[in-house]
């Protein structure tokens, strides 16, 4: 099975469910490309720079400003513009400026092709309003933004993906990325772990010191956890005093080690509110996608971690529980 589109003249459609769990292979394209005719030069503001705006896909609303002369776009962690979409190649396309400063895009031998305004391309100059599709679900639009507009756009995107109290990601962002990372782990037969943790007895803090104290403790805990994570890990506040972590390519053993380190760190940290010590502990659940996969959906993996966390609470709090590798039947 390959992920190539059977009709090179049309953008790829959503894939049907694969039989088994095939590995995603990066293959060079051999199909013919459509040549897009030269377009008239774009009219741009004096202080503007070209940028790509994601108008469809998991990261919808995110803006990639083109400050330098070239950027690699792909799902690899070290891609200049990293897009979490399993149908995008690790290094899918190159966005660059030509000799006259115009924005151009070049396909880098991707599996699923690069499409501009519905036509498959190899290397083409872009104009304002062009819609660029990479993979099966992510669509960009080329635009020019002034420095002020770019800052406003970035602020709006951040506001839509962050929890205002703790400044980590919110539940919507977490769910979207877990879904994408789950599909990617299935295709590559890689481990994927989810950690769910909940602060113990935070209600007692709110009752004794007020809601503001509780919010300050939540933010302090979030900051502590962020300090233990890799750049590619996703930490989000799922609601109330509950946090979730998505760990790409981390096995049960690695996730358990991290969870225990977080539990110990929070227990041993001297948290305080206006000089008053506020002891805090956490209960943690861990679930891991293994192969062959015991979970068919990302939501099943998340539910398993959540059940493990509640088991930790029922067993006395301040502990880590690992979920079975398959959901209960």
PDB file of N, CA, C and O in Angstrom, residues 22 134 142 164 169:
ATOM      1  N   UNK A  22       0.052  -0.657   8.305  1.00  0.00           N
ATOM      2  CA  UNK A  22       1.213  -0.532   7.419  1.00  0.00           C
ATOM      3  C   UNK A  22       2.093   0.640   7.816  1.00  0.00           C
ATOM      4  O   UNK A  22       1.629   1.634   8.352  1.00  0.00           O
ATOM      5  N   UNK A 134      -1.060  20.713   1.280  1.00  0.00           N
ATOM      6  CA  UNK A 134      -0.034  19.716   1.535  1.00  0.00           C
ATOM      7  C   UNK A 134      -0.700  18.533   2.228  1.00  0.00           C
ATOM      8  O   UNK A 134      -1.419  18.710   3.218  1.00  0.00           O
ATOM      9  N   UNK A 142      -1.544  32.008   0.940  1.00  0.00           N
ATOM     10  CA  UNK A 142      -0.479  33.002   0.932  1.00  0.00           C
ATOM     11  C   UNK A 142      -1.083  34.382   1.144  1.00  0.00           C
ATOM     12  O   UNK A 142      -2.068  34.749   0.504  1.00  0.00           O
ATOM     13  N   UNK A 164      -5.823  30.482  29.740  1.00  0.00           N
ATOM     14  CA  UNK A 164      -5.393  31.793  30.240  1.00  0.00           C
ATOM     15  C   UNK A 164      -4.814  31.762  31.652  1.00  0.00           C
ATOM     16  O   UNK A 164      -3.990  32.604  31.994  1.00  0.00           O
ATOM     17  N   UNK A 169      -1.300  24.764  26.891  1.00  0.00           N
ATOM     18  CA  UNK A 169      -2.330  24.594  25.873  1.00  0.00           C
ATOM     19  C   UNK A 169      -3.673  24.250  26.509  1.00  0.00           C
ATOM     20  O   UNK A 169      -3.747  23.779  27.652  1.00  0.00           O
TER      21      UNK A 169
END
